[in-house]
PDB file of C-alpha atoms and ligand atoms in Angstrom:
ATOM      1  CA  UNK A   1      34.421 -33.498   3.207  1.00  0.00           C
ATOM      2  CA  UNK A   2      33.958 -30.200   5.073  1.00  0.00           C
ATOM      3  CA  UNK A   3      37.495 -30.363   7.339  1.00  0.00           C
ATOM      4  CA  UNK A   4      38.909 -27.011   7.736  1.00  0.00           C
ATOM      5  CA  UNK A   5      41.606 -25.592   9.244  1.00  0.00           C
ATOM      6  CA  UNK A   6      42.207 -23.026  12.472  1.00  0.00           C
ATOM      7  CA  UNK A   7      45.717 -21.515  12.733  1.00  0.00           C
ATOM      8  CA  UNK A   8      48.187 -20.597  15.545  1.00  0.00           C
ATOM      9  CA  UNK A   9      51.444 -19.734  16.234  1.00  0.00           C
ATOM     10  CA  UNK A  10      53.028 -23.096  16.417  1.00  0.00           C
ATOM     11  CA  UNK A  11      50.232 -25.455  14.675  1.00  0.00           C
ATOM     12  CA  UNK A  12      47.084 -25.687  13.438  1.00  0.00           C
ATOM     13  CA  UNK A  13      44.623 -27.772  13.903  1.00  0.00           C
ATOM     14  CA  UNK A  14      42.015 -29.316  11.768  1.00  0.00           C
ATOM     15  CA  UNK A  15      38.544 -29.877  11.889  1.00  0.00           C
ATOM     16  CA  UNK A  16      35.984 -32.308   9.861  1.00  0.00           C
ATOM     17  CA  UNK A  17      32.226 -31.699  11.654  1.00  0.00           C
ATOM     18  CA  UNK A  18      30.894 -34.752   9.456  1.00  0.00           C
ATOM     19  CA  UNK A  19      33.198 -37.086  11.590  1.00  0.00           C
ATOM     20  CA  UNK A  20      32.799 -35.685  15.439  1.00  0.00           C
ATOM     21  CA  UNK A  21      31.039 -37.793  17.095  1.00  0.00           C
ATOM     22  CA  UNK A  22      30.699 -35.029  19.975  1.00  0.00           C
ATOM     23  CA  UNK A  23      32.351 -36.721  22.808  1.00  0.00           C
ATOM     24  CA  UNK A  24      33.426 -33.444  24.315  1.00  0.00           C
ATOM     25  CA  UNK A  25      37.163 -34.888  24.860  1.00  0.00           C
ATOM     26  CA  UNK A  26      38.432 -31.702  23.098  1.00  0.00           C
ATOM     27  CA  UNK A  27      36.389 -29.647  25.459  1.00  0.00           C
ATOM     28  CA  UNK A  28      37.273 -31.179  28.546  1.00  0.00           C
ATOM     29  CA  UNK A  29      40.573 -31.366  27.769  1.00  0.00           C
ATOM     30  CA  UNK A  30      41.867 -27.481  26.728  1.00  0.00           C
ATOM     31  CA  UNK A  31      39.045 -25.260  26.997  1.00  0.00           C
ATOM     32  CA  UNK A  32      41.114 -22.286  26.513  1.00  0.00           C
ATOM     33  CA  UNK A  33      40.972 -23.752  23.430  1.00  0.00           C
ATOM     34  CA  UNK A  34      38.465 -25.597  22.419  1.00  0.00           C
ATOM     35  CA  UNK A  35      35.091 -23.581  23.306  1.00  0.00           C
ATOM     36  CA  UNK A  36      31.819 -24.243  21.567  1.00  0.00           C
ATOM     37  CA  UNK A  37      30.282 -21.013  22.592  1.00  0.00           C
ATOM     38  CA  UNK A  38      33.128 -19.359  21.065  1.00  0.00           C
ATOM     39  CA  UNK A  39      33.354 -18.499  17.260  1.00  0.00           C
ATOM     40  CA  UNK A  40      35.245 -19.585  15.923  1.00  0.00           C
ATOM     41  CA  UNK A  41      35.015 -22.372  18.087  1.00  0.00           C
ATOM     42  CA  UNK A  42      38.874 -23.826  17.987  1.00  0.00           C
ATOM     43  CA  UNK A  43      41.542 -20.904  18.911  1.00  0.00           C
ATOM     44  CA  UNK A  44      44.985 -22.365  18.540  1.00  0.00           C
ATOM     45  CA  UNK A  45      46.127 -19.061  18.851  1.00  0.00           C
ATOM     46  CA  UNK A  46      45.892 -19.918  22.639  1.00  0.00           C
ATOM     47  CA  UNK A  47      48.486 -22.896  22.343  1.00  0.00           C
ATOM     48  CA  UNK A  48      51.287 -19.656  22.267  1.00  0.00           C
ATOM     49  CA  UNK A  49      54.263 -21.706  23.955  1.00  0.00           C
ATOM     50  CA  UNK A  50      55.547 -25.177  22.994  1.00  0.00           C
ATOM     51  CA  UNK A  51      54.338 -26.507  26.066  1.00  0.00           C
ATOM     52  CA  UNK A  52      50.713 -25.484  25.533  1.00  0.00           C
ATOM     53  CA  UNK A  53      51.489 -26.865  21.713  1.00  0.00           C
ATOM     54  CA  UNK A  54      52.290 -30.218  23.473  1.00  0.00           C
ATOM     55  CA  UNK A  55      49.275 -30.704  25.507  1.00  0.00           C
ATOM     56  CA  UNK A  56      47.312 -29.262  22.417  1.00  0.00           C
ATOM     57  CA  UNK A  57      49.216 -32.495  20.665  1.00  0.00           C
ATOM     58  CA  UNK A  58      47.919 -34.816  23.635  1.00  0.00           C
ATOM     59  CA  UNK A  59      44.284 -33.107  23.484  1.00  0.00           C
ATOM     60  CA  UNK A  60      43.896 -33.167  19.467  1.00  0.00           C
ATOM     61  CA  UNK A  61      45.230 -36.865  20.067  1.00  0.00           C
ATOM     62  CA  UNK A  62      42.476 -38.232  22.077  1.00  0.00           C
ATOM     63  CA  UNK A  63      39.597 -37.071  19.592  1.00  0.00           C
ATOM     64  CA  UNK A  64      38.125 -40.611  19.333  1.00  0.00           C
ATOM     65  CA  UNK A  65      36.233 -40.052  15.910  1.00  0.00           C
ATOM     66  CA  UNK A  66      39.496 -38.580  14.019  1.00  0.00           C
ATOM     67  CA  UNK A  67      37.681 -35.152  13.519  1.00  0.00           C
ATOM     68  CA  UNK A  68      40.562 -33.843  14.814  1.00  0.00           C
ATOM     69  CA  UNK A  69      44.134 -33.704  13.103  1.00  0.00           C
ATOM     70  CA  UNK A  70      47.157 -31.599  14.431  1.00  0.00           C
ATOM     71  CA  UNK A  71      48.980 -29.512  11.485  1.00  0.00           C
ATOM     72  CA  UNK A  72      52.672 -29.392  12.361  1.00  0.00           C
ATOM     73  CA  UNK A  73      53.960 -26.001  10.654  1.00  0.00           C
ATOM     74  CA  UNK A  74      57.257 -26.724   8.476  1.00  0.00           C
ATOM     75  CA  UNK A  75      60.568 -26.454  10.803  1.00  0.00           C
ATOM     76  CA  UNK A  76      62.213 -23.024   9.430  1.00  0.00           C
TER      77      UNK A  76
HETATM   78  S1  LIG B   1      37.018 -34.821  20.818  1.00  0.00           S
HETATM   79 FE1  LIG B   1      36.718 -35.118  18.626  1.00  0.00          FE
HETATM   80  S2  LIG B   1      34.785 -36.223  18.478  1.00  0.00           S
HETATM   81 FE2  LIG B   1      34.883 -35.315  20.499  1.00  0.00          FE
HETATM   82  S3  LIG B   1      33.828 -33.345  20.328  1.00  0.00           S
HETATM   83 FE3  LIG B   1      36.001 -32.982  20.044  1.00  0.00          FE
HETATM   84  S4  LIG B   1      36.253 -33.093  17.835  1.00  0.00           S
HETATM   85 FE4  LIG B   1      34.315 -34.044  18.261  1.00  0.00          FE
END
């Protein structure tokens, strides 16, 4: 089990390489956000407004291996 997790503002998100089966949805989908040239290669720190959270929600929700998983910060 290798997931680890990338922080932002609003969520996180986590990431398990051992289960991406490299479909590039991420990539396609935010790629303010998800770039694999960057390091580290997922910046939540982009996803700075709750409407960029939401479509990181929708993105994170389309990974079709499961290598992706949102991390909802606690309500304060
Ligand atoms: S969408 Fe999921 S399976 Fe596809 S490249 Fe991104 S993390 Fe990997």
């Amino acid at each position: 089990m290798t997931r680890k997790t990338y922080r932002g503002p609003l969520v996180d998100v986590s990431f398990d390489g051992e289960v991406c089966r490299h479909a590039a949805e991420c990539v396609r989908g935010m790629p303010e956000v998800f770039d694999t040239s960057a390091r580290p290669w997922i910046n939540p720190e982009v996803a700075s407004t709750p409407d960029l959270a939401d479509r990181l929600r929708e993105v994170v929700g389309r990974c079709p291996s499961g290598a992706l998983a949102m991390v909802e910060h606690p309500e304060s």
